[in-house]
Coordinates of C-alpha atoms in Angstrom, one line a residue:
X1 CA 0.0 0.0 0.0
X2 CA 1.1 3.4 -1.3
X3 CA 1.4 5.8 1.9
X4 CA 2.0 9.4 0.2
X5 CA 3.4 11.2 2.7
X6 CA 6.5 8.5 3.4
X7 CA 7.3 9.4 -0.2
X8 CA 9.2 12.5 0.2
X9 CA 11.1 11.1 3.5
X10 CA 14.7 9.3 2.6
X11 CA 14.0 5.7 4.0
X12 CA 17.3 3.8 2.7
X13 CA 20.0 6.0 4.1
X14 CA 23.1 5.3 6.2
X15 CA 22.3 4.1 9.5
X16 CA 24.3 2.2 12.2
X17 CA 23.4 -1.4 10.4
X18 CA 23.6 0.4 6.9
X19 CA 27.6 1.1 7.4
X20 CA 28.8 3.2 3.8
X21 CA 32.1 2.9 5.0
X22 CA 31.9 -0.9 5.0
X23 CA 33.8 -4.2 7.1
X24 CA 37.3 -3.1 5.4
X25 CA 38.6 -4.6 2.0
X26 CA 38.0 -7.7 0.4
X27 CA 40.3 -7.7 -2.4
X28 CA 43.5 -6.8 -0.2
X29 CA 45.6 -10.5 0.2
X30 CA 43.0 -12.0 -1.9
X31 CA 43.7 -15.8 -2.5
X32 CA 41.7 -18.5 -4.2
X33 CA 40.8 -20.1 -1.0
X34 CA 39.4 -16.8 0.3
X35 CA 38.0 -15.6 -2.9
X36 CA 36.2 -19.2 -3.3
X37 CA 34.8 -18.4 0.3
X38 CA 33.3 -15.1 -0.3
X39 CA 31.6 -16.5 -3.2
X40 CA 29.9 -19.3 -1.2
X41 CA 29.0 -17.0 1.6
X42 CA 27.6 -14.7 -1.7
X43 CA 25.2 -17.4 -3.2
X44 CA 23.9 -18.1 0.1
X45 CA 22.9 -14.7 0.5
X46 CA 25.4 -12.9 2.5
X47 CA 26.5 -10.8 -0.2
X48 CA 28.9 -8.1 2.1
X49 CA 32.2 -9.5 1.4
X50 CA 30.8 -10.0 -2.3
X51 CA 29.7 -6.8 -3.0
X52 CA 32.7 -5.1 -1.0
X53 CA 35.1 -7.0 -4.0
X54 CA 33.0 -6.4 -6.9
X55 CA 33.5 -2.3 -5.8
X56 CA 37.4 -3.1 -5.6
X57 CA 37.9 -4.7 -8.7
X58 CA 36.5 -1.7 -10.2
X59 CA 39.1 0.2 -8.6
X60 CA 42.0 -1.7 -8.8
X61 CA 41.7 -3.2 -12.2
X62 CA 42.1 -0.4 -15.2
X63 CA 41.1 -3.3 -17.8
X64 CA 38.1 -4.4 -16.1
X65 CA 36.9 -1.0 -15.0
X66 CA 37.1 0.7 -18.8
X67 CA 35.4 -2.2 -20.5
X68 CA 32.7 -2.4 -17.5
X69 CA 32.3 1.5 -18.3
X70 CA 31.9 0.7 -21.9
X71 CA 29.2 -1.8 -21.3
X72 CA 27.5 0.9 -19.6
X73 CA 28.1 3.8 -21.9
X74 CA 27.2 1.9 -24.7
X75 CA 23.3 1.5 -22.9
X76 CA 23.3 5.3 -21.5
X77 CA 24.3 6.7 -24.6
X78 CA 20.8 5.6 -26.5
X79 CA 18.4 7.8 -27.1
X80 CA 15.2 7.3 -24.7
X81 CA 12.0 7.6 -26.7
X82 CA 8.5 7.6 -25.2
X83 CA 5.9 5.7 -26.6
X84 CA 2.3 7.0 -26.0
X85 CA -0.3 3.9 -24.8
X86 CA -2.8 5.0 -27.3
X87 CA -3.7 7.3 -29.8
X88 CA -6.0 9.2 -27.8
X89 CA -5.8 13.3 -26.6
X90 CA -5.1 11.4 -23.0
X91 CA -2.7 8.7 -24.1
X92 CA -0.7 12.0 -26.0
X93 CA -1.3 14.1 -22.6
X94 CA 0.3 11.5 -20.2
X95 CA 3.2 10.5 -22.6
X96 CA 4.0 14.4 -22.7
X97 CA 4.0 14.4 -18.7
X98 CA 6.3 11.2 -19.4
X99 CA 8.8 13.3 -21.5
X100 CA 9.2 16.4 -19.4
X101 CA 10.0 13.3 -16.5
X102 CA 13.0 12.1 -18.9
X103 CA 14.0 15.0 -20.2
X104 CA 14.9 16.4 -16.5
X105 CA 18.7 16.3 -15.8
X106 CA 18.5 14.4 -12.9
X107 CA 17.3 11.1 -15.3
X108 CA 20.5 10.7 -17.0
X109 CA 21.7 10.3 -13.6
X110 CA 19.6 7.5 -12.7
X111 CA 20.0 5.7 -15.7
X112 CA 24.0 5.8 -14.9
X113 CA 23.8 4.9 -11.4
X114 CA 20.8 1.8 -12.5
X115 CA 23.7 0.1 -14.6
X116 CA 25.7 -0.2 -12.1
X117 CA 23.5 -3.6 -11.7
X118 CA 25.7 -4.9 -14.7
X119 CA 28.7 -5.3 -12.1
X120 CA 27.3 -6.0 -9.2
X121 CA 24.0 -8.5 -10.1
X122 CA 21.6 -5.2 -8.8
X123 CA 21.2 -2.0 -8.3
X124 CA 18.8 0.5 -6.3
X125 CA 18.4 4.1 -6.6
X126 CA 16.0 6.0 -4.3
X127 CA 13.3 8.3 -5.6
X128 CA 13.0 11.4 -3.5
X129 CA 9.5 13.1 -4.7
X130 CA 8.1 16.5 -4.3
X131 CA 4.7 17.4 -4.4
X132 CA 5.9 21.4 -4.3
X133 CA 4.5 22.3 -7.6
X134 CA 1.3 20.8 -9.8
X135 CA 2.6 17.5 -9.9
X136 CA 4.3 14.8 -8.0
X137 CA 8.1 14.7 -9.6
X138 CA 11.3 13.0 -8.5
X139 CA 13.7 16.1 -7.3
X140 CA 16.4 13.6 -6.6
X141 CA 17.4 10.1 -7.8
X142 CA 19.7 8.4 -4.8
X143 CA 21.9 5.9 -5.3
X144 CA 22.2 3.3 -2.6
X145 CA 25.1 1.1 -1.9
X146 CA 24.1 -2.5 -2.5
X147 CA 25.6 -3.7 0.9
X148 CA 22.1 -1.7 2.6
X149 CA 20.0 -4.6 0.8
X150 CA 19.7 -8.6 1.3
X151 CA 17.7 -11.1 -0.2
X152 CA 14.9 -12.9 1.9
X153 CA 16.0 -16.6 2.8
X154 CA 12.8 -17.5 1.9
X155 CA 12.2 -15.6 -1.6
X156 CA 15.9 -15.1 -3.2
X157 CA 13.9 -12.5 -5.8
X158 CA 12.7 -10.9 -3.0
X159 CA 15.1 -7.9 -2.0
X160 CA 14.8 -6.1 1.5
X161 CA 16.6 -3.3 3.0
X162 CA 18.5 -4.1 6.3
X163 CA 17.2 -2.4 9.3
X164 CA 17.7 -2.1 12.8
X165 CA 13.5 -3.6 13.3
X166 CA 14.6 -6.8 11.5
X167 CA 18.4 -7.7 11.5
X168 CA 18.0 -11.0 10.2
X169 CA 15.5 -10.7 7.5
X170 CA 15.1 -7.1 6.5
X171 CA 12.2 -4.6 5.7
X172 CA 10.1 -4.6 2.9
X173 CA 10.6 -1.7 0.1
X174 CA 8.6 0.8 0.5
X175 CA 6.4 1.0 -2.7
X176 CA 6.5 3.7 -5.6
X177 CA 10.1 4.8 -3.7
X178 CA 12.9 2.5 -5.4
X179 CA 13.7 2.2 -8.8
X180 CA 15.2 -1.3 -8.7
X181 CA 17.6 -2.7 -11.5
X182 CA 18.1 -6.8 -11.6
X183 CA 19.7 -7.9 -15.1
X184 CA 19.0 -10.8 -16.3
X185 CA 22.7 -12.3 -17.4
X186 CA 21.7 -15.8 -16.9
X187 CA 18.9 -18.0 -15.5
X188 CA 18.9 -18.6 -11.7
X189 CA 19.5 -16.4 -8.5
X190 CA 19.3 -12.2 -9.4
X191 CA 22.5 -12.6 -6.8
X192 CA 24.7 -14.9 -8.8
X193 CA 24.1 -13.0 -11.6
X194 CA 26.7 -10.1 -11.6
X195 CA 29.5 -10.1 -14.5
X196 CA 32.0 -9.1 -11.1
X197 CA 31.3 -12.5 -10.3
X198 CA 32.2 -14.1 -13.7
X199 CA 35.4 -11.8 -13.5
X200 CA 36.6 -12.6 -9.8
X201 CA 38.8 -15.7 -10.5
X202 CA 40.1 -13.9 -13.7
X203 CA 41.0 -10.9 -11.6
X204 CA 42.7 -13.1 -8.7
X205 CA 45.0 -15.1 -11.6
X206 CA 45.9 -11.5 -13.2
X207 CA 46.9 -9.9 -9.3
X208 CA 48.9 -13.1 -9.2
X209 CA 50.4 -13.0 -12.4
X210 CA 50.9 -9.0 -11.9
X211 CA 52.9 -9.8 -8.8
X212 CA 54.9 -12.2 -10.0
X213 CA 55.7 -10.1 -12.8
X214 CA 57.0 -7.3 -10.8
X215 CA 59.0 -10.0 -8.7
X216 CA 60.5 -11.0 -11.8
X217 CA 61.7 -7.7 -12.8
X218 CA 62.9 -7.0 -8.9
X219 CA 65.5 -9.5 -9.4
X220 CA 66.4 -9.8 -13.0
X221 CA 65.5 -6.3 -14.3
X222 CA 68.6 -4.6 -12.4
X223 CA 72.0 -6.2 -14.2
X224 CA 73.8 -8.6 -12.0
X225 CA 76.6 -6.5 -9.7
X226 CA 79.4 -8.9 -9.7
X227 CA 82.6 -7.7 -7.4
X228 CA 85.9 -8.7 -7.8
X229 CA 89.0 -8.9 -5.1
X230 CA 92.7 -9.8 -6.0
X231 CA 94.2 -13.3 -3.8
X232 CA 95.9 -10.8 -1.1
X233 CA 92.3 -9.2 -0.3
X234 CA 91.3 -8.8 3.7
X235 CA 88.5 -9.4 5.3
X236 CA 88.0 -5.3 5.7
X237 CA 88.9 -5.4 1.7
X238 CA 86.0 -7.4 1.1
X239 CA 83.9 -5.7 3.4
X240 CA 84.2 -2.4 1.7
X241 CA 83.8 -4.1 -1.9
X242 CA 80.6 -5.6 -1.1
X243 CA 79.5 -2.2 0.4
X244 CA 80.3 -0.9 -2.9
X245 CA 78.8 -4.0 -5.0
X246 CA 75.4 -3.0 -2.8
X247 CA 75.4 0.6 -2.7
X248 CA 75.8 1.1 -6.4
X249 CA 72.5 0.0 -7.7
X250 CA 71.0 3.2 -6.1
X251 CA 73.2 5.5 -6.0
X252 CA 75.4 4.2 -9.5
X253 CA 79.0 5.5 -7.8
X254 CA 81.4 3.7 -5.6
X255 CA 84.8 4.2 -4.8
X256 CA 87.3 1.1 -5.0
X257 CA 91.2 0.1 -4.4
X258 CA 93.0 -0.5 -7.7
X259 CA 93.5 -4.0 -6.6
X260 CA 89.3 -4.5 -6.7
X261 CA 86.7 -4.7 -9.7
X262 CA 82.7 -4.0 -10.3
X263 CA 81.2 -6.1 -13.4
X264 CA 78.0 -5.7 -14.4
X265 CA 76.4 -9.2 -15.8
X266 CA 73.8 -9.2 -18.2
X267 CA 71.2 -12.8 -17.7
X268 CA 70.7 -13.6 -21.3
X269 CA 67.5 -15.4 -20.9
X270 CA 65.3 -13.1 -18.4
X271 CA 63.8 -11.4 -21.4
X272 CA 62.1 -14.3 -22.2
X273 CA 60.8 -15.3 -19.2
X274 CA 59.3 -12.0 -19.1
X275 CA 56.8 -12.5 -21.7
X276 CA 55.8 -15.2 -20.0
X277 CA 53.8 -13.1 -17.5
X278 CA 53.1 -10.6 -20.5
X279 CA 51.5 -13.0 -22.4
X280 CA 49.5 -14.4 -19.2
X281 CA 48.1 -10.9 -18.4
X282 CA 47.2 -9.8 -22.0
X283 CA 45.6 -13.5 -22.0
X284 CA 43.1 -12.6 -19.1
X285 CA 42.5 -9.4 -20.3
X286 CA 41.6 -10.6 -23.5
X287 CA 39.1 -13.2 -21.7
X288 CA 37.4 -10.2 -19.1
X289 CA 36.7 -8.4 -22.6
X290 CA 35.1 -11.3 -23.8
X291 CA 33.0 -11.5 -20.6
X292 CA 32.1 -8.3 -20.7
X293 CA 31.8 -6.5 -24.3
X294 CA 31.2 -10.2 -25.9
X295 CA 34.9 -9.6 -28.3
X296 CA 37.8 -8.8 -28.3
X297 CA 38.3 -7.0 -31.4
X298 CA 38.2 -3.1 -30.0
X299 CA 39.3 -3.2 -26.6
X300 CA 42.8 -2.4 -27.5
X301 CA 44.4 -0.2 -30.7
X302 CA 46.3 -1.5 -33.3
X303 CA 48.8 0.4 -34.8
X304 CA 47.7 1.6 -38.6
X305 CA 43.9 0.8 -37.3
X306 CA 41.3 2.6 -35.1
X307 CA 41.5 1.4 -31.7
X308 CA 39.1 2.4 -29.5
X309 CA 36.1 3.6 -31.3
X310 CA 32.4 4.4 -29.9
X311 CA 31.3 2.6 -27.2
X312 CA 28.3 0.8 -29.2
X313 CA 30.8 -0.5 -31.5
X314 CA 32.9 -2.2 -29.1
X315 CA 30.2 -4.0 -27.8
X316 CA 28.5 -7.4 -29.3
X317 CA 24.9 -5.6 -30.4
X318 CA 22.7 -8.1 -28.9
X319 CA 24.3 -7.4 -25.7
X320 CA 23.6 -3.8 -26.0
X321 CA 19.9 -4.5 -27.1
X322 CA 19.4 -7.1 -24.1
X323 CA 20.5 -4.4 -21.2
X324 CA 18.5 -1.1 -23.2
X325 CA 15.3 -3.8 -22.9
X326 CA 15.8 -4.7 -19.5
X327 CA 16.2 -1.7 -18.4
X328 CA 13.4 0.3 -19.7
X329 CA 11.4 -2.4 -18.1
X330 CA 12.9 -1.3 -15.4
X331 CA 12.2 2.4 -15.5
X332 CA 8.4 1.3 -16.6
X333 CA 7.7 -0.9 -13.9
X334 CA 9.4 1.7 -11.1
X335 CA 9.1 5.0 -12.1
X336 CA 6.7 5.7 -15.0
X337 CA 3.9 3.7 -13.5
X338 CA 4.4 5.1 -10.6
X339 CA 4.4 8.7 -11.7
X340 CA 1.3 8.1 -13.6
X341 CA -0.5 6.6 -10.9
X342 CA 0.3 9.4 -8.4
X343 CA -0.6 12.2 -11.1
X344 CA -2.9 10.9 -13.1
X345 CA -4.5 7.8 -11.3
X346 CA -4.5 4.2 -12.3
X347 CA -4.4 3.5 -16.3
X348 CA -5.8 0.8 -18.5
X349 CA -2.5 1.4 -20.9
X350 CA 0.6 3.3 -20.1
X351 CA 3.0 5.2 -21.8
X352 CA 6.2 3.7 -22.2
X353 CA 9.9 4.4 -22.1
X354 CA 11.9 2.9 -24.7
X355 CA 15.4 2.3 -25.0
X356 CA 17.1 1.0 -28.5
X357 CA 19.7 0.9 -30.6
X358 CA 18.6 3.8 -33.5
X359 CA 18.5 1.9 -37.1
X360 CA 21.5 3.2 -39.0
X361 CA 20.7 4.4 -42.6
X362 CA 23.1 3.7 -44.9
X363 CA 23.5 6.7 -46.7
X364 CA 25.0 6.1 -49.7
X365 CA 22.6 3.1 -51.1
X366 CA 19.7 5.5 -50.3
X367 CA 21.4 8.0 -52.3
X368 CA 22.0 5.9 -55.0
X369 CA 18.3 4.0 -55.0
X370 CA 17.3 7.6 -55.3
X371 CA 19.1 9.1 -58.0
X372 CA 18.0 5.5 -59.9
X373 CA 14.5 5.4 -59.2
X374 CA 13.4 9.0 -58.9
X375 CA 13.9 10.0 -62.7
X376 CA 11.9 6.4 -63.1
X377 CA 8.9 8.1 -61.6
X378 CA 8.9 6.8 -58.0
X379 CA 7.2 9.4 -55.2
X380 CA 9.3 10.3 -52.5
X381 CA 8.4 12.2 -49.4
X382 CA 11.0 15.1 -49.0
X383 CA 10.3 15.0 -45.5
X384 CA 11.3 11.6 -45.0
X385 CA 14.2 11.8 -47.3
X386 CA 15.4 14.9 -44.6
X387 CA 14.6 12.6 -42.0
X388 CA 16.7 9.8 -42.7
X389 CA 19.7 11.9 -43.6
X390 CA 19.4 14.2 -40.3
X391 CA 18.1 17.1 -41.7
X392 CA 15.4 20.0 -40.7
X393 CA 13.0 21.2 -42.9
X394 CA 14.6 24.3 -43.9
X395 CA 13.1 28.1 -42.9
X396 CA 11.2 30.2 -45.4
X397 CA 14.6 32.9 -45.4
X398 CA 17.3 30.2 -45.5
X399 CA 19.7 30.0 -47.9
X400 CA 19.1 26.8 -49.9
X401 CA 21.7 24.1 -51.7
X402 CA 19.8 23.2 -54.9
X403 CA 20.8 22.1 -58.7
X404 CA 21.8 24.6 -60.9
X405 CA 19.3 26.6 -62.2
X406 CA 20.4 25.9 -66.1
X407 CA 19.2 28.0 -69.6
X408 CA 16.1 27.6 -71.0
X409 CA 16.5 25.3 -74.0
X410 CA 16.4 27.4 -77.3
X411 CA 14.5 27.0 -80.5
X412 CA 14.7 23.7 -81.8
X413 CA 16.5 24.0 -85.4
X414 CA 16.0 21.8 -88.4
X415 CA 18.9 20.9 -89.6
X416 CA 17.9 20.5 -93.1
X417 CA 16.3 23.7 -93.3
X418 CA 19.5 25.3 -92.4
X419 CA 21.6 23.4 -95.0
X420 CA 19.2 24.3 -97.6
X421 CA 18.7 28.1 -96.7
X422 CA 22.5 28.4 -96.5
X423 CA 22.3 27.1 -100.1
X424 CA 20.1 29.7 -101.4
X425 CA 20.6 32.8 -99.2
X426 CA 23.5 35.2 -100.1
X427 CA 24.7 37.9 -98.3
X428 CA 26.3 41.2 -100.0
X429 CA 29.4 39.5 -100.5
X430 CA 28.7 36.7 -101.8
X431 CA 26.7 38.7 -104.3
X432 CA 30.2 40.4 -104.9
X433 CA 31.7 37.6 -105.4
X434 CA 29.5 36.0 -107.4
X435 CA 29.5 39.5 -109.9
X436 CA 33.4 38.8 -110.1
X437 CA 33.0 35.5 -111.4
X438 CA 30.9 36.5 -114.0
X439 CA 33.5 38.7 -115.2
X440 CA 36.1 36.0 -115.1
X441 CA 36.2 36.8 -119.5
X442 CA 37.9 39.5 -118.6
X443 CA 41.5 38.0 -116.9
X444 CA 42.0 36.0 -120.7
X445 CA 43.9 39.0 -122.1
X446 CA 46.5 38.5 -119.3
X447 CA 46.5 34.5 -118.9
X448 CA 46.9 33.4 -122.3
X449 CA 49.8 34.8 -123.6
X450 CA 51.2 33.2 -120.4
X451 CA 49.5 29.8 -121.5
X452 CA 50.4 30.2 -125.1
X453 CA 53.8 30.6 -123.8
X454 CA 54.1 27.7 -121.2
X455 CA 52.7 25.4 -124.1
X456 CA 55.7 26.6 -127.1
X457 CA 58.8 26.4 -124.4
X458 CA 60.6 23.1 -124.4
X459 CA 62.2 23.3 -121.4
X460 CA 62.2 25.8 -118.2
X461 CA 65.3 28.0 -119.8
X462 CA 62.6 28.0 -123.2
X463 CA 60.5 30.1 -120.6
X464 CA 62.7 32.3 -119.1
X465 CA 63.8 33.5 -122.8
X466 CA 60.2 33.6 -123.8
X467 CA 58.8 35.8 -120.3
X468 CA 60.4 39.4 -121.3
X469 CA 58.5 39.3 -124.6
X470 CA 55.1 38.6 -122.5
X471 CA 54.6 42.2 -120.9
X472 CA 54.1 43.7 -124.6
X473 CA 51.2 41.0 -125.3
X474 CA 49.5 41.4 -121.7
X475 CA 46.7 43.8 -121.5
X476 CA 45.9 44.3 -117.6
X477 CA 43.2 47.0 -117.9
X478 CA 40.4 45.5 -118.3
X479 CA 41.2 43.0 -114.9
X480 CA 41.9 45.9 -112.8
X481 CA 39.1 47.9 -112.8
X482 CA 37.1 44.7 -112.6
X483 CA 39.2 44.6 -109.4
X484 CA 38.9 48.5 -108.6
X485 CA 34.8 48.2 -109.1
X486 CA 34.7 45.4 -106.6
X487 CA 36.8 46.9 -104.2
X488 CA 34.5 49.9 -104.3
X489 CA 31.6 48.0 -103.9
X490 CA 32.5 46.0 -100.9
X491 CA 33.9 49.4 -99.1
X492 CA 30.6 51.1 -99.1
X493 CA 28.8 47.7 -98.1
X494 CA 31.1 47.9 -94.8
X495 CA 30.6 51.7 -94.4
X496 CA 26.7 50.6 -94.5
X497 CA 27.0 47.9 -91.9
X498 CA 28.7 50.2 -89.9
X499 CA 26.3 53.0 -89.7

């Protein structure tokens, strides 16, 4: 039963059973034994120690922390649509109260601090409402820590927050006051189901193998300081030499008798031993990535390649589409129906928040399918052509991109027409020209003494004797006022075309 005026009081803050501080650390010393212990105390429903390492891991492992934080990113990063639960004025009216709800900074918050459930096996956040202004609305979304709740012995899906009234078993949650996040990784118990408990024995093997490592380079990374002493060396001789031999891998100076020597020896073999551990560490990393993003491919760079790229791309999709489905369940079972009820009253339908993976358009086949089937006639809605390719409808005063705008087409001209008027149109000149040629008579009293002449020599000297005897036979009068007339003519037809 809903009691409204417990719903702006906190209820799950720290108390003297509800430590934030904690017991102390569960990951420092961690061995197999102990880490095998903690997770049998875990599936039997004391999940302190548990919960207390799943926190650590995140903060002591780099790998395991940024691909956990990808997993998440790669869900908070979605775009949150509402869906309206009819097609009513009402349904409309109560998805818009929906929207303002996600649209309020403090939601992105909540949806960050509800994936936290993705490490841990759950997550609670408590909803602090104020009934100030017209409505009921969260002011504040408050993370718990998971160490506040416990499972009832009874009904493992059942969780309870510790409290001094019942030690043992817990309080119920108050309703319409948690938003409670259990993700459903596998089948079974909500508190075996956090990836922190896949990764634990991963993350015990790489501590291990880190130590080891770091062992390994104590002894062998630092040359071998080998110190020499001649046959008639003292006791205080070799004193003061191995004084030197130990002093002079900090502070790289000692001071030696002539008679003494300092060799540094290099161990051939250590480097390969080292990649032993290398290999072993980038081997668990590789499996943790696996266990969390689902691949490998993108959790480091490669040189020449893109490394890491946007978080929904370095994780397996189906992953991504399982946690934004769970969790909008979530957020509709927790908050939205509970908003809803408190403004609005009970509902047959609800609206609905809903989280997916945005369907990627591929541009350029659209583009192409376009510039094919468009000139074919095919009816395309600008508006969803703008839609698809992220563009607003453009304002009235805006300047536009557009084709072009290309000449109107001239005059279509027959070809044949053309041939045949340039056939039996003539201009001035050619009318000129045309007058010459009818004159042509006139050019014989020059060319055929020349002709008569070509025809009677018998060779090329022939002509040359025959050529001074032409100019008395040639009669160039008549040609050149022929020539003088047309000249005439064709000035004043310029003169004309001028004016």
């Amino acid at each position: 039963m809903v009691t409204k005026p417990k719903l702006t009081r906190e209820i799950a803050g720290a108390t003297a059973i509800r430590n934030p501080w904690g017991s102390g650390s569960a990951a420092s010393g961690l061995t197999p034994s102990r880490l095998a212990s903690i997770l049998i105390a875990a599936g039997e429903g004391d999940l302190e120690a548990y919960l207390t390492l799943a926190e650590e891991m995140e903060e002591r492992d780099p790998h395991y922390s940024s691909v956990l934080r990808t997993r998440k990113l790669a869900v908070a990063g979605l775009p949150v649509n509402i869906e309206a639960g009819g097609e009513d004025d009402h349904a409309e009216k109560l998805a818009d109260a929906v929207r303002e709800l996600t649209e309020a900074p403090e939601f992105g918050e909540l949806v960050d601090n509800a994936l936290d459930a993705l490490g841990k096996g759950f997550s609670v956040n408590e909803i602090m409402w104020d009934r100030t202004g017209e409505r009921w609305m969260p002011s504040d979304y408050r993370w718990r820590d998971p160490r506040f709740f416990q499972f009832h012995q009874q009904r493992p899906d059942e969780l309870r927050l510790m409290d001094e009234r019942d030690p043992v078993h817990g309080i119920p949650l108050a309703p319409y006051k948690f938003v409670i996040h259990k993700p459903r990784m596998k089948s079974g118990l909500i508190l075996r189901g956090g990836l922190a408990r896949l990764v634990a024995f991963s993350y015990v093997c790489k501590m291990y193998g880190l130590k080891d490592w770091l062992g390994f380079l104590e002894i062998y990374g630092i040359p071998l300081r080998l110190g020499k002493y001649g046959p008639g060396a003292n006791e205080e001789d070799k004193a003061i030499l191995k004084t030197a031999v130990a002093n002079i891998g900090s502070d790289a100076a000692a001071i030696l008798p002539d008679s003494m020597l300092i060799e540094f020896e290099q161990i051939s073999q250590a480097s390969g031993a080292s990649d032993v551990f290398a290999r072993l560490v980038e081997w668990i990393d590789r499996q943790v990535s696996k266990a969390v993003l689902g691949q490998t491919a993108t959790t480091e760079g490669t040189p020449g390649k893109l490394g890491n790229e946007e978080a929904q791309n370095e994780v397996r999709q189906d992953l991504i589409e399982a946690d934004a489905r769970q969790l909008s369940n979530t957020l509709n079972r927790d908050l939205i129906r509970p908003f809803i009820d408190l403004n609005f009253g009970p509902q047959k339908t609800y609206p609905k928040v809903v989280i997916a993976i945005p369907e990627k358009e591929d541009i350029n086949a659209l583009a192409a399918n376009l510039e094919k089937l468009v000139p074919l006639g095919l009816k395309v809605s600008a508006q969803e052509v703008r839609a698809k390719l992220g563009l607003s409808e453009p304002a009235s005063d805006a300047d536009l991109l557009g084709v072009p705008v290309q000449p109107e087409p001239s005059e279509e001209e027959n070809p044949v027409q053309q041939r045949a008027l340039n056939r039996t149109t003539l201009d001035d000149i050619d009318t000129i020209a045309e007058m010459m040629l009818d004159d042509w008579e006139e050019s014989r009293s020059i060319t055929d003494p020349i002709l008569d002449a070509v025809k009677a020599a018998q060779s090329y000297d022939d002509l040359l004797a025959l050529l001074p005897t032409l100019l008395e036979k040639v009669d160039p009068k008549a040609l050149t006022d022929s020539l003088a007339k047309a000249g005439l003519m064709a000035h004043g037809e310029g003169r004309e075309g001028e004016e």
